[in-house]
Coordinates of C-alpha atoms in Angstrom, one line a residue:
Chain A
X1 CA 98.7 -18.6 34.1
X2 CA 100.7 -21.5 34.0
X3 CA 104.3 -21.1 32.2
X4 CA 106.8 -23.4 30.6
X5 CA 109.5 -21.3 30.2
X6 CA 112.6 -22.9 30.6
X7 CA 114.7 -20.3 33.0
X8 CA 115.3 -17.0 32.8
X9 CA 118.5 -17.0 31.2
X10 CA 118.5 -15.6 27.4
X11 CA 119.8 -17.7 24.7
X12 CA 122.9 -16.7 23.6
X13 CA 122.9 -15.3 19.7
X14 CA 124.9 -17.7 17.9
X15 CA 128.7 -15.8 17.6
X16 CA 131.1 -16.8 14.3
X17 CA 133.4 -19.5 15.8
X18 CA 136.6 -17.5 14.5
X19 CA 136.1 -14.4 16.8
X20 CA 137.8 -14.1 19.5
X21 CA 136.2 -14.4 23.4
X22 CA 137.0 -10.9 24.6
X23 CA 134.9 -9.2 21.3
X24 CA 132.2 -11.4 21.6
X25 CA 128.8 -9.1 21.0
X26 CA 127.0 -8.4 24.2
X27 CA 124.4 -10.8 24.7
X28 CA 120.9 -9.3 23.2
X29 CA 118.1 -10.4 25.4
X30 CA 115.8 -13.1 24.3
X31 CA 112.5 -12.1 23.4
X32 CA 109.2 -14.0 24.8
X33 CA 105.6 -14.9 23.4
X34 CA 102.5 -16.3 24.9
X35 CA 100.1 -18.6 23.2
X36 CA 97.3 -20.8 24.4
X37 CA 95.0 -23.7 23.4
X38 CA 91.6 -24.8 23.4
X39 CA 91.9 -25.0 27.5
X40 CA 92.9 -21.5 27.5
X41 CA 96.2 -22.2 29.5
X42 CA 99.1 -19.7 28.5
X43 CA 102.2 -21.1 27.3
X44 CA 105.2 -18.8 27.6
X45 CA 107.6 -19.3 25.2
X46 CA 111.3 -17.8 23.7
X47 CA 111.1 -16.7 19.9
X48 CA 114.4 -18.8 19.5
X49 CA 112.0 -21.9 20.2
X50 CA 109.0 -20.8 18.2
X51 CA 111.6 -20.6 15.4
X52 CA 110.6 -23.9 14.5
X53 CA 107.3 -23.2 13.7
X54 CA 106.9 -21.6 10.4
X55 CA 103.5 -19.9 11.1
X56 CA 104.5 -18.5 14.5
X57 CA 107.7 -17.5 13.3
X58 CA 106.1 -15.8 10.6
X59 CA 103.2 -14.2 12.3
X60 CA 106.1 -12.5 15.1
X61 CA 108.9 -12.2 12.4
X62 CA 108.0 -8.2 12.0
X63 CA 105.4 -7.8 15.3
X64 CA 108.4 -6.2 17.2
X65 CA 106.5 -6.8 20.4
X66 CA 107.6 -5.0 24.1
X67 CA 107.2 -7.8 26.7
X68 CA 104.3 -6.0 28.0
X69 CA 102.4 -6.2 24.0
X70 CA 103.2 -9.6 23.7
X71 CA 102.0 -11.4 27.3
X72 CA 98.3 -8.7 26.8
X73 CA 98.2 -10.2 23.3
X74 CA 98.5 -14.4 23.7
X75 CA 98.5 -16.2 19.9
X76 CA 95.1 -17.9 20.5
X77 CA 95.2 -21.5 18.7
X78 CA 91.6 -22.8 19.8
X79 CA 92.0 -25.8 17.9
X80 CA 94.5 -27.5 19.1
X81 CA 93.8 -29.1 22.8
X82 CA 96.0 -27.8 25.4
X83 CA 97.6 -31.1 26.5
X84 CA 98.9 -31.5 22.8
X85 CA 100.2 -27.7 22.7
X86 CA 101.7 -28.3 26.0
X87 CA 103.8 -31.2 24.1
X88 CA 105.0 -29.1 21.2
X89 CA 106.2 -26.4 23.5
X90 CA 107.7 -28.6 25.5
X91 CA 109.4 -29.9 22.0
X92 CA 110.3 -26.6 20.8
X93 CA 111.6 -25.6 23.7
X94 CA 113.7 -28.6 24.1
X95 CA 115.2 -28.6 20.6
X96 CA 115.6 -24.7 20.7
X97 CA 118.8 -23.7 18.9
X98 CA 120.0 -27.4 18.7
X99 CA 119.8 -29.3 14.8
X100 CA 117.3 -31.9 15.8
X101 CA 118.1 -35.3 16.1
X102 CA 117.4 -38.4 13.7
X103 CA 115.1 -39.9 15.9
X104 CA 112.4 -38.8 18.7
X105 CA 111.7 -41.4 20.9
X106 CA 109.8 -39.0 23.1
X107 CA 106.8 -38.8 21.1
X108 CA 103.0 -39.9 22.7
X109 CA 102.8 -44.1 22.0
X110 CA 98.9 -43.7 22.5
X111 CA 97.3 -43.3 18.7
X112 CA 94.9 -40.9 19.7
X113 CA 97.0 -38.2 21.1
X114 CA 99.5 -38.7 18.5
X115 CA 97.1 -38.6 16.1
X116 CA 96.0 -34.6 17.7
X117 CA 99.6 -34.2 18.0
X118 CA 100.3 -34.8 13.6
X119 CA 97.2 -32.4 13.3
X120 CA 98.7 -29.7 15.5
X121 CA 102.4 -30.4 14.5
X122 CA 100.8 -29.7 11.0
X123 CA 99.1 -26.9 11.6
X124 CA 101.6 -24.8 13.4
X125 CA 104.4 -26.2 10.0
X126 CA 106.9 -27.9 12.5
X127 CA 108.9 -29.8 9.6
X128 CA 110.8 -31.7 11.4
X129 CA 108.5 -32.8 14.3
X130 CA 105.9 -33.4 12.0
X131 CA 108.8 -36.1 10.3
X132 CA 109.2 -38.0 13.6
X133 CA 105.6 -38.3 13.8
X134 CA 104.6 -39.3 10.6
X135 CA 107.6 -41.8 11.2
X136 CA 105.8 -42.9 14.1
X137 CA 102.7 -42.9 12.7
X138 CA 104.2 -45.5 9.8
X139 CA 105.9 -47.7 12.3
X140 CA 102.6 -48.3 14.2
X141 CA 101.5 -50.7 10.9
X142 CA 105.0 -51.8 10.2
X143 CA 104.5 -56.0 9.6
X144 CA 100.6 -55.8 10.2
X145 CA 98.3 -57.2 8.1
X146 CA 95.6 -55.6 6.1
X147 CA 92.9 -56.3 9.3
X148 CA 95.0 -55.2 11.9
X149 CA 95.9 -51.9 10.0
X150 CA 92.3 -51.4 9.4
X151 CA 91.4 -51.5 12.9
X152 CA 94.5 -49.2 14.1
X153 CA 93.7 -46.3 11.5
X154 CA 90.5 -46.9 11.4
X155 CA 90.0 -47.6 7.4
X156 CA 86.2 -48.7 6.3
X157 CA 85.6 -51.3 4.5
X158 CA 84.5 -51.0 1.0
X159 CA 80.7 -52.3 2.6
X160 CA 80.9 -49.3 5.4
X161 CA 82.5 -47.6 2.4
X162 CA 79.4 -47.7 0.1
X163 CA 77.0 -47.5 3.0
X164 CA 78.2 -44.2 4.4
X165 CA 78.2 -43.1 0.5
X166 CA 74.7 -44.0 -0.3
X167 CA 74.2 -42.1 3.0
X168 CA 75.7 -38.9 1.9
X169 CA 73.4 -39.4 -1.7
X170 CA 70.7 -39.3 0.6
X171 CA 71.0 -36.2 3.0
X172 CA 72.2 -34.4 -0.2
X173 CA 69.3 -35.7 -1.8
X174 CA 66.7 -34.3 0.9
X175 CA 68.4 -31.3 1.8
X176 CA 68.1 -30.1 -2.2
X177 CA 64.9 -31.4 -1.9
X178 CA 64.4 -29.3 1.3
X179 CA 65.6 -25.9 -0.1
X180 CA 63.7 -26.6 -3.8
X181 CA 61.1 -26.6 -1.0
X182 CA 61.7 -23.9 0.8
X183 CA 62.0 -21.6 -2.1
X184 CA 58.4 -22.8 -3.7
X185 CA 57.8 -21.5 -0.5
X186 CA 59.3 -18.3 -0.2
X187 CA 58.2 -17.5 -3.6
X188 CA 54.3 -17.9 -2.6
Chain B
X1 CA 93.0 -42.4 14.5
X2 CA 91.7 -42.0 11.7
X3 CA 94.4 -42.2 9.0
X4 CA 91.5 -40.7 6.2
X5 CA 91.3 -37.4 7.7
X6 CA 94.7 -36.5 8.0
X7 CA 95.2 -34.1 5.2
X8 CA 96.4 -35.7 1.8
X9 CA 100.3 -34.0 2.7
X10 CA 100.6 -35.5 5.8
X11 CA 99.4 -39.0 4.3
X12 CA 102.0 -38.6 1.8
X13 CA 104.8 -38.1 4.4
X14 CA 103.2 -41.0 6.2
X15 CA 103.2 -43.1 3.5
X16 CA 106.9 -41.7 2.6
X17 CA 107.9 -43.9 5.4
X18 CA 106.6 -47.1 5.1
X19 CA 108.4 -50.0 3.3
X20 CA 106.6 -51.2 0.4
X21 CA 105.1 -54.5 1.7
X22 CA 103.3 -53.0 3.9
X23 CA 101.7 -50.4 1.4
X24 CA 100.9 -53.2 -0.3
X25 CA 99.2 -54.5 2.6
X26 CA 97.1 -50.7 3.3
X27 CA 96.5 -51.3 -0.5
X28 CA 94.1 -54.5 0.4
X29 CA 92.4 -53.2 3.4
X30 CA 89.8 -51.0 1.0
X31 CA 89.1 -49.6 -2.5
X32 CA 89.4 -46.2 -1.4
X33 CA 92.7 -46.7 0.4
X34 CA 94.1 -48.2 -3.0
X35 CA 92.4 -44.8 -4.6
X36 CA 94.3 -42.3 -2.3
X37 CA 97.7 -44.9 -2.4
X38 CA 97.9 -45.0 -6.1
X39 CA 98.0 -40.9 -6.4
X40 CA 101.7 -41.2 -4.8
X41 CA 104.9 -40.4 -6.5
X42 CA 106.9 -43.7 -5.7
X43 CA 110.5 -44.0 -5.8
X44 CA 111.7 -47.0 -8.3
X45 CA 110.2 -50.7 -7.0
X46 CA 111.1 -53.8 -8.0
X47 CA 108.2 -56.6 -8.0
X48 CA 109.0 -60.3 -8.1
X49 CA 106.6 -63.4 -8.6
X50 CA 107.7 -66.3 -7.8
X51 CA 106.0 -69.5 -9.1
X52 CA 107.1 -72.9 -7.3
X53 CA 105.0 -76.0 -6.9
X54 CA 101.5 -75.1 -5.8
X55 CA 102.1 -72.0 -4.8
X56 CA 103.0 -68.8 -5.8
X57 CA 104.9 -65.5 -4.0
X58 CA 105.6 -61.9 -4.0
X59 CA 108.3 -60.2 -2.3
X60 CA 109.0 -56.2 -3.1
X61 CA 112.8 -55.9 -4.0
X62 CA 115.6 -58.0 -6.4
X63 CA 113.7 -60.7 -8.1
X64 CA 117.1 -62.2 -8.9
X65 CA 118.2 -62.8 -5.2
X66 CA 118.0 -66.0 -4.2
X67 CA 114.6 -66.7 -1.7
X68 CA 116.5 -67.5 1.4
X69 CA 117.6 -63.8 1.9
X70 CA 114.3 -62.0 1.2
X71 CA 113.1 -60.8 4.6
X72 CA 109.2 -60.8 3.8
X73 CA 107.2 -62.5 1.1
X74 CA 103.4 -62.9 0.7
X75 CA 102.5 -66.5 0.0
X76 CA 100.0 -68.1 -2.0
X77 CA 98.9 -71.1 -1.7
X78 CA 97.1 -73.4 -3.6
X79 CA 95.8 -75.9 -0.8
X80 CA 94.8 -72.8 0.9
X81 CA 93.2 -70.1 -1.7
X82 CA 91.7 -67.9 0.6
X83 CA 94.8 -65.2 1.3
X84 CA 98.7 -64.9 1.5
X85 CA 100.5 -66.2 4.4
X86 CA 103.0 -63.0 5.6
X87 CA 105.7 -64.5 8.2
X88 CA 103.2 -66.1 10.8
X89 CA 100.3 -64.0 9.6
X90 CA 97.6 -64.5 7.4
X91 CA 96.3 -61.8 5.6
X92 CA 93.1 -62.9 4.2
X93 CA 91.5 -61.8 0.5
X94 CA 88.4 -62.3 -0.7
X95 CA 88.5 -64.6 -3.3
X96 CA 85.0 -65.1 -5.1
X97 CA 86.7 -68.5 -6.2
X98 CA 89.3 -66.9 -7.7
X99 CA 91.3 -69.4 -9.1
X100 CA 95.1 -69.3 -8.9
X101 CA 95.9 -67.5 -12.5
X102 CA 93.4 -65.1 -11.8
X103 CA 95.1 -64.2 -8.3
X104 CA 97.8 -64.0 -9.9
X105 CA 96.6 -61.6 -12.5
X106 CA 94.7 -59.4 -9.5
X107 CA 97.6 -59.1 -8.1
X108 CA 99.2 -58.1 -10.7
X109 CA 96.8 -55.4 -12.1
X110 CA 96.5 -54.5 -7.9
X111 CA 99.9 -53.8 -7.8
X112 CA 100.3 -52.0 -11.1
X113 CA 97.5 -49.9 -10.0
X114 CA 99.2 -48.9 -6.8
X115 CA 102.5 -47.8 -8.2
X116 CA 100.9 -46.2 -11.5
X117 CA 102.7 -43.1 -10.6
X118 CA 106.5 -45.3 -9.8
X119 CA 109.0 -43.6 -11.3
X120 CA 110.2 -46.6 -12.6
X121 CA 107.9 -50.2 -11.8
X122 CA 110.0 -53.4 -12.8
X123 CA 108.4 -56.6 -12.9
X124 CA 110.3 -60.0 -12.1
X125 CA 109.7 -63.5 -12.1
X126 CA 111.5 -66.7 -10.7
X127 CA 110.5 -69.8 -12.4
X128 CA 111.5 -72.5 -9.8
X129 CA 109.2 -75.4 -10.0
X130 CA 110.4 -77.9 -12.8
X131 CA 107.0 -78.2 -14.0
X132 CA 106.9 -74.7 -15.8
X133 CA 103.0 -75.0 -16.3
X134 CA 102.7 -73.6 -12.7
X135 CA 104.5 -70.5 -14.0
X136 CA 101.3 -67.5 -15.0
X137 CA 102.5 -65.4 -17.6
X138 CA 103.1 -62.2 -16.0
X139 CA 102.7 -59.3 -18.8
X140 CA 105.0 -56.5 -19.2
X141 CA 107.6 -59.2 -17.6
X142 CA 110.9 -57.2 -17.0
X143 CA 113.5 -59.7 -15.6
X144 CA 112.7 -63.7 -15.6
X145 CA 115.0 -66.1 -13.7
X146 CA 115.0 -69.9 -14.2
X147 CA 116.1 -72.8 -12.0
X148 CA 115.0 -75.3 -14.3
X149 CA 114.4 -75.0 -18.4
X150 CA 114.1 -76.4 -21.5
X151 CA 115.4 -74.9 -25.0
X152 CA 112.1 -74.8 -25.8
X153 CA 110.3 -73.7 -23.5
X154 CA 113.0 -70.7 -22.9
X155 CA 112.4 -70.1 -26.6
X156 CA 108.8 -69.9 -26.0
X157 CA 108.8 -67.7 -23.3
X158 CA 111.0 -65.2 -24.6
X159 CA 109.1 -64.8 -27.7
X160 CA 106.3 -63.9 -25.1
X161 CA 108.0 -61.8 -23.1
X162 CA 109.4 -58.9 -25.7
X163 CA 109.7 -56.6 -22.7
X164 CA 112.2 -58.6 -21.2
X165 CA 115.3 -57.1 -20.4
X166 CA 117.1 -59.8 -18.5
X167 CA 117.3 -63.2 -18.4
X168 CA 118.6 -65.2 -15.5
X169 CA 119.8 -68.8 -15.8
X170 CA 120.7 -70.4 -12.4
X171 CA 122.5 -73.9 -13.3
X172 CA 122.4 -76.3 -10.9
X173 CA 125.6 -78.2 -9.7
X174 CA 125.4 -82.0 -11.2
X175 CA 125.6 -83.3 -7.8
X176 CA 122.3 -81.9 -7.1
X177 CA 120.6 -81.9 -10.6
X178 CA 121.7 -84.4 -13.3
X179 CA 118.5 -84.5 -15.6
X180 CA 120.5 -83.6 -19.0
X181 CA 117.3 -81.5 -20.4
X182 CA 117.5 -79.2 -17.9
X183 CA 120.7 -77.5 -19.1
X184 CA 119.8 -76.8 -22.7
X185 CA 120.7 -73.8 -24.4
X186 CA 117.6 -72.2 -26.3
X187 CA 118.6 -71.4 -30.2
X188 CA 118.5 -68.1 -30.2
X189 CA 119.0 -66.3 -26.6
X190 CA 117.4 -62.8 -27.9
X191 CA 117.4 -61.0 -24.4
X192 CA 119.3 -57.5 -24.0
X193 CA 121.3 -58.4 -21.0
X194 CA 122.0 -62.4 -19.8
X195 CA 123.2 -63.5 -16.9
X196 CA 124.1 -67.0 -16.3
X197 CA 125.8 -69.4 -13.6
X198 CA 127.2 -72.0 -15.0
X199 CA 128.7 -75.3 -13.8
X200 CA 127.0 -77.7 -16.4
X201 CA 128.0 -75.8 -19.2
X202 CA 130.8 -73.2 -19.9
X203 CA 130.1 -69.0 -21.0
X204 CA 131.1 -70.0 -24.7
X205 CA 128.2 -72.5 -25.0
X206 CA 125.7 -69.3 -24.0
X207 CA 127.8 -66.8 -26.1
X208 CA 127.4 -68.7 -29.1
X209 CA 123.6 -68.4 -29.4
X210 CA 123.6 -64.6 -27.7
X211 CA 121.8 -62.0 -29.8
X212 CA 121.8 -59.3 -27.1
X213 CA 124.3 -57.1 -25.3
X214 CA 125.6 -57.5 -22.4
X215 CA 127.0 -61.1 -21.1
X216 CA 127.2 -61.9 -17.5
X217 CA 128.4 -65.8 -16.3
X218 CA 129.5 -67.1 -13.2
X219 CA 130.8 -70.4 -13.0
X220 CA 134.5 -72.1 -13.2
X221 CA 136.4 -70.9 -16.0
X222 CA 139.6 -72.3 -17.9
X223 CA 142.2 -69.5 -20.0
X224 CA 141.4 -71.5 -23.4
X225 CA 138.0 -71.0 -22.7
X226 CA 138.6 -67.0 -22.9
X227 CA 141.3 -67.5 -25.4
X228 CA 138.6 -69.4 -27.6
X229 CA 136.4 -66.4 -27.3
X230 CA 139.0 -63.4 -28.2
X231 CA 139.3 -65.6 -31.4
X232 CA 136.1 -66.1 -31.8
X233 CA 135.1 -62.5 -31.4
X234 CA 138.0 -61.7 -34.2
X235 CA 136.2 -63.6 -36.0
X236 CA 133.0 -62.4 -35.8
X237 CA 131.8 -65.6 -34.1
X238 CA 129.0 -63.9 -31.8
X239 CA 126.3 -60.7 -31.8
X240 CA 127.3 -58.0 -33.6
X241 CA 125.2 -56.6 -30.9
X242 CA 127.9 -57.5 -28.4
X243 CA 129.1 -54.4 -25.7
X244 CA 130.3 -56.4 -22.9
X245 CA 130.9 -59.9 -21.4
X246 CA 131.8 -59.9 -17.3
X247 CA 132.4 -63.6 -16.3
X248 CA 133.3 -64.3 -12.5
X249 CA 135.2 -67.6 -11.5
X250 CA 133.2 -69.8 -9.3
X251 CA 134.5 -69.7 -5.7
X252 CA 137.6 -71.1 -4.9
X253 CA 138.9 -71.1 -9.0
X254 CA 140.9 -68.2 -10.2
X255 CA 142.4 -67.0 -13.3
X256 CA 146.5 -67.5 -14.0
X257 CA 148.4 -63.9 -14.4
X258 CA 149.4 -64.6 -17.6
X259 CA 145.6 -64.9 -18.9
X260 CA 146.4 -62.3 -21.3
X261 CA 149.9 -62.7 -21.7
X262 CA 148.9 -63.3 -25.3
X263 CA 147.5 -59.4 -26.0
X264 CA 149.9 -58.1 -24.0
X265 CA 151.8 -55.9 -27.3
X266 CA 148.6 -54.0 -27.3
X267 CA 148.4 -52.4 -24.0
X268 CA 145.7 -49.5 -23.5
X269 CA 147.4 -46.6 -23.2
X270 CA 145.4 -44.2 -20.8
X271 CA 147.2 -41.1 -21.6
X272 CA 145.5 -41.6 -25.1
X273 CA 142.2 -44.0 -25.1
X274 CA 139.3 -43.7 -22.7
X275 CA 140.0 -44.3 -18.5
X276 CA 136.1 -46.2 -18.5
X277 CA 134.4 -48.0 -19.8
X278 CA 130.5 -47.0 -19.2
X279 CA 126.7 -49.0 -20.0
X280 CA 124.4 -47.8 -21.5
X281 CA 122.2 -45.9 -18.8
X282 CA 119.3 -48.2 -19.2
X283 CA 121.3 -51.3 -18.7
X284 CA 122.8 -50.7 -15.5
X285 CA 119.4 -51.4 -13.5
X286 CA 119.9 -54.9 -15.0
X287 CA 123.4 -55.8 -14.7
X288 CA 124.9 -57.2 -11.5
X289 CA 127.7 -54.8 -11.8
X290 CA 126.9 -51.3 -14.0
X291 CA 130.5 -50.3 -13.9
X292 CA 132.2 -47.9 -15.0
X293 CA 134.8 -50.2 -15.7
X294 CA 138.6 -48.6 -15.6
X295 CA 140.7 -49.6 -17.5
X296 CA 143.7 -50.1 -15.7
X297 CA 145.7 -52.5 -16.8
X298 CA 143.6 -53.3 -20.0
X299 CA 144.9 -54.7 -23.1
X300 CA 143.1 -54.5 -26.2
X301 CA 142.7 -56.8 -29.9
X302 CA 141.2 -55.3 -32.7
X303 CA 139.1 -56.6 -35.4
X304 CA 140.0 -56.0 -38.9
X305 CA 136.4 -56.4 -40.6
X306 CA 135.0 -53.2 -38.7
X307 CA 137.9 -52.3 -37.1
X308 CA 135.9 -52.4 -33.8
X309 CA 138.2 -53.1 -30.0
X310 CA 137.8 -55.8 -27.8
X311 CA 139.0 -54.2 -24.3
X312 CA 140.5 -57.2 -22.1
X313 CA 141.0 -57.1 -18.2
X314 CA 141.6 -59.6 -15.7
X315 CA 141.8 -59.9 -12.0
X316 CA 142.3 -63.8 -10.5
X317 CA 138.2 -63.7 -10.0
X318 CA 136.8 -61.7 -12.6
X319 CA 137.6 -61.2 -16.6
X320 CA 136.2 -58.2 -18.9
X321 CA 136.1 -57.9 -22.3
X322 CA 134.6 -54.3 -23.6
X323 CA 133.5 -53.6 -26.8
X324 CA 133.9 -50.5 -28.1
X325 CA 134.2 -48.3 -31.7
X326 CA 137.6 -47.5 -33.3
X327 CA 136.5 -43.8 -33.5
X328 CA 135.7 -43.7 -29.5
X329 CA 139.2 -45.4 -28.6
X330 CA 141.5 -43.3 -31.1
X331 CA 140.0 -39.5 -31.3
X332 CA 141.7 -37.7 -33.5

């Protein structure tokens, strides 16, 4: 099991500014979850980071997990490649407790992984990450023209368009034809 | 990546934060790209045409501004009709030997298309070539700017343009321009808000054949000139229509402190009468400055026939006169 937890050390529970040092609340220990990818690898992370994903946070909000519950019982996301959930923990982890910043420049530069990065980012509701990389995402066409932004998102043209269309007319057509088919057969 | 199989929320955010030229240019690359595109909610755009000899452009932003500081246009040419030059790029179009009116008019229904669901979608055009059959009308025409006119040519154009809102007259300077047609002043100007820079002729020239609302000149300015219109507005002299004139002194002119020396007996009292002086809301995406205007300072004339008040304010740039009703001045 691999681990990216960043120290032992709990996160302090964020005390009203006015109160006075000596009757400050004694620190409450942080609470830990697990959750792996599509490579299986287990990710250990704080619920003060998950807090920035809405699903996670909602799926723990009343669990109420022991230590012991919550490392036997990993949040499986087998969609999402490990690599990619390795970067949003790493994220989460970094911007744990902390408003986040107006800019990321620490987000992926190669298309493809940031492209599996929006998905996840999307997919586990991490607002504001998913706001850098859309931003990121825009600024990769920013002064292009049409042919250059077709080739870097990968946009058909209205031939490949129609093609792949009369393609789809097609399989639909034989596959009803297939199952009109298969019924005249099932009902001899 | 494949931009299509994001899911349509993420596209939106996407496409949240990318400046409108290049939408425009996602809008080009396919049909279905233009289908997705035109189902956002876009905040309020500004499109400008510009037609100049042989060639035609459109920039995303104040139609008004002069072409030196827009940052990106799309140029069309005419000795090249097979796409718009962007900066050092090319972006091609097919053209099916289009010719230049009907670019134009693709592009236009193209971009009305995309923006169908603008919260607002103003369209502009600047008129600079002095051959004004290189101009293609543009319909639903929001704001028009001229370098170069004729009375009647302006006259024609306005009677087909009733969706115009503002009308932009840019004077040139005799030294550069001395061709005396050039500088005519149409009739009737029958346009809701005008704004003119002057140096050929003065505001009261303008003002004397404005129908619509609100005034706007720029250009040097003498005290009889605004001493000629307080008495001319007494005497019903211009639009009944009349809400507000703004003039500005060209650079380097100002006005005397005793331009309203004259008034001075009536001075606005602000513990009584209004503190500003507001536009109507649709106005103020046309006007140079929307206000409010406070009326510190102000003096005031009023007109016996309707018993209406002409509001006067000066700084040593910029003069105001404010039309207003009796009734909204002195509440009971």
């Amino acid at each position: 099991m691999s681990s990216t937890e960043q120290g032992t050390s709990s996160a302090a529970p964020a005390e009203p500014t006015t109160a006075p040092e000596s009757a400050a609340a004694p620190e409450v220990p942080e609470s830990f979850y697990y959750v792996h990818g599509k490579d299986k690898v287990v990710h250990k992370v704080s619920a003060g980071a998950l807090q920035h994903s809405a699903l996670i946070h909602g799926m723990i909000s009343n669990l109420g997990y022991t230590e012991e519950q919550a490392k036997a019982n990993p949040f499986p996301f087998e969609n999402i490649d490990g690599d990619i959930l390795q970067m949003v923990v790493d994220w989460c982890n970094q911007h744990k407790g902390k408003p986040t910043p107006p800019e990321d420049t620490n987000l992926p530069k190669q298309k493809e992984k940031l492209f599996d990065l929006v998905l996840a980012v999307n997919y586990l509701e991490i607002k504001e990450l998913l706001t850098y990389c859309c931003k990121q995402v825009a600024m990769m066409v920013k002064g292009k023209s049409p042919e250059e932004i077709r080739e870097i998102w990968m946009i058909p043209t209205d031939a490949e368009d129609e093609a792949a269309e009369k393609e789809a007319k097609k399989r639909a057509g034989k596959e009803a034809a297939g199952e009109t088919a298969a019924a005249a057969g099932d009902a001899k | 990546m494949r931009l299509l199989q994001y899911p349509r929320l993420v596209r939106e955010e996407i496409f949240s934060n990318m400046e409108y030229e290049t939408i425009f240019s996602l809008s080009l690359t396919s049909r279905n790209l233009l289908k997705l595109l035109k189902q956002s909610k876009w905040k309020p755009i500004e499109v400008a045409f510009v037609f100049d000899w042989r060639k035609f452009q459109i920039h995303f932003g104040d139609s008004t501004a002069p072409l030196e500081l827009i940052s990106k246009t799309f140029d069309w040419y005419d000795i090249f009709p097979y796409g718009f030059f962007c900066g050092q790029q090319v972006h091609k179009l097919e053209t099916k030997g289009e010719s230049r009116e009907e670019i134009v008019m693709r592009m236009y229904n193209h971009i009305s298309e995309l923006f169908q669901k603008c919260q607002s979608l103003t369209f502009g055009a600047r008129i600079s070539a002095s051959d004004t059959s290189y101009y293609v009308p543009i319909p639903s025409l929001n704001i028009a700017t001229f370098k170069v006119w004729t009375s009647k040519y302006l006259t024609t154009f306005m009677k087909n343009h009733l969706d115009l809102k503002l009308l932009v007259l840019e004077e040139q300077p005799t030294k550069i321009c001395s061709i005396k047609r050039f500088r005519e002043v149409p009739d009737i100007i029958n346009i809701r808000n005008l704004r003119v820079v002057c140096f050929e002729k003065h505001f009261l020239a303008y003002m004397r054949n404005f129908k619509g609302v609100n005034a706007y000149f720029c250009g040097p300015t003498e005290a009889y000139q605004i001493r000629n219109f307080v008495y001319g507005w007494l005497n019903g002299q211009y639009s009944e229509n009349l809400n507000l004139i703004h003039i500005e002194q060209e650079d380097g002119e100002r006005f005397g402190p005793d331009l309203l020396e004259n008034y001075r007996q009536n001075q606005w009292d602000l513990n009584k009468m209004p503190l500003e002086y507001q536009l109507d809301e649709g106005d103020k995406y046309y006007t140079q400055f929307p206000g409010p205007f406070k009326m510190e300072n102000a003096v005031y004339v009023q007109r016996e026939s309707d018993g209406k008040i002409l509001s006067l304010q000066n700084t040593s740039r910029v003069f105001i006169g404010c039309v207003w009703n009796h009734e909204d001045v002195f509440k009971e």
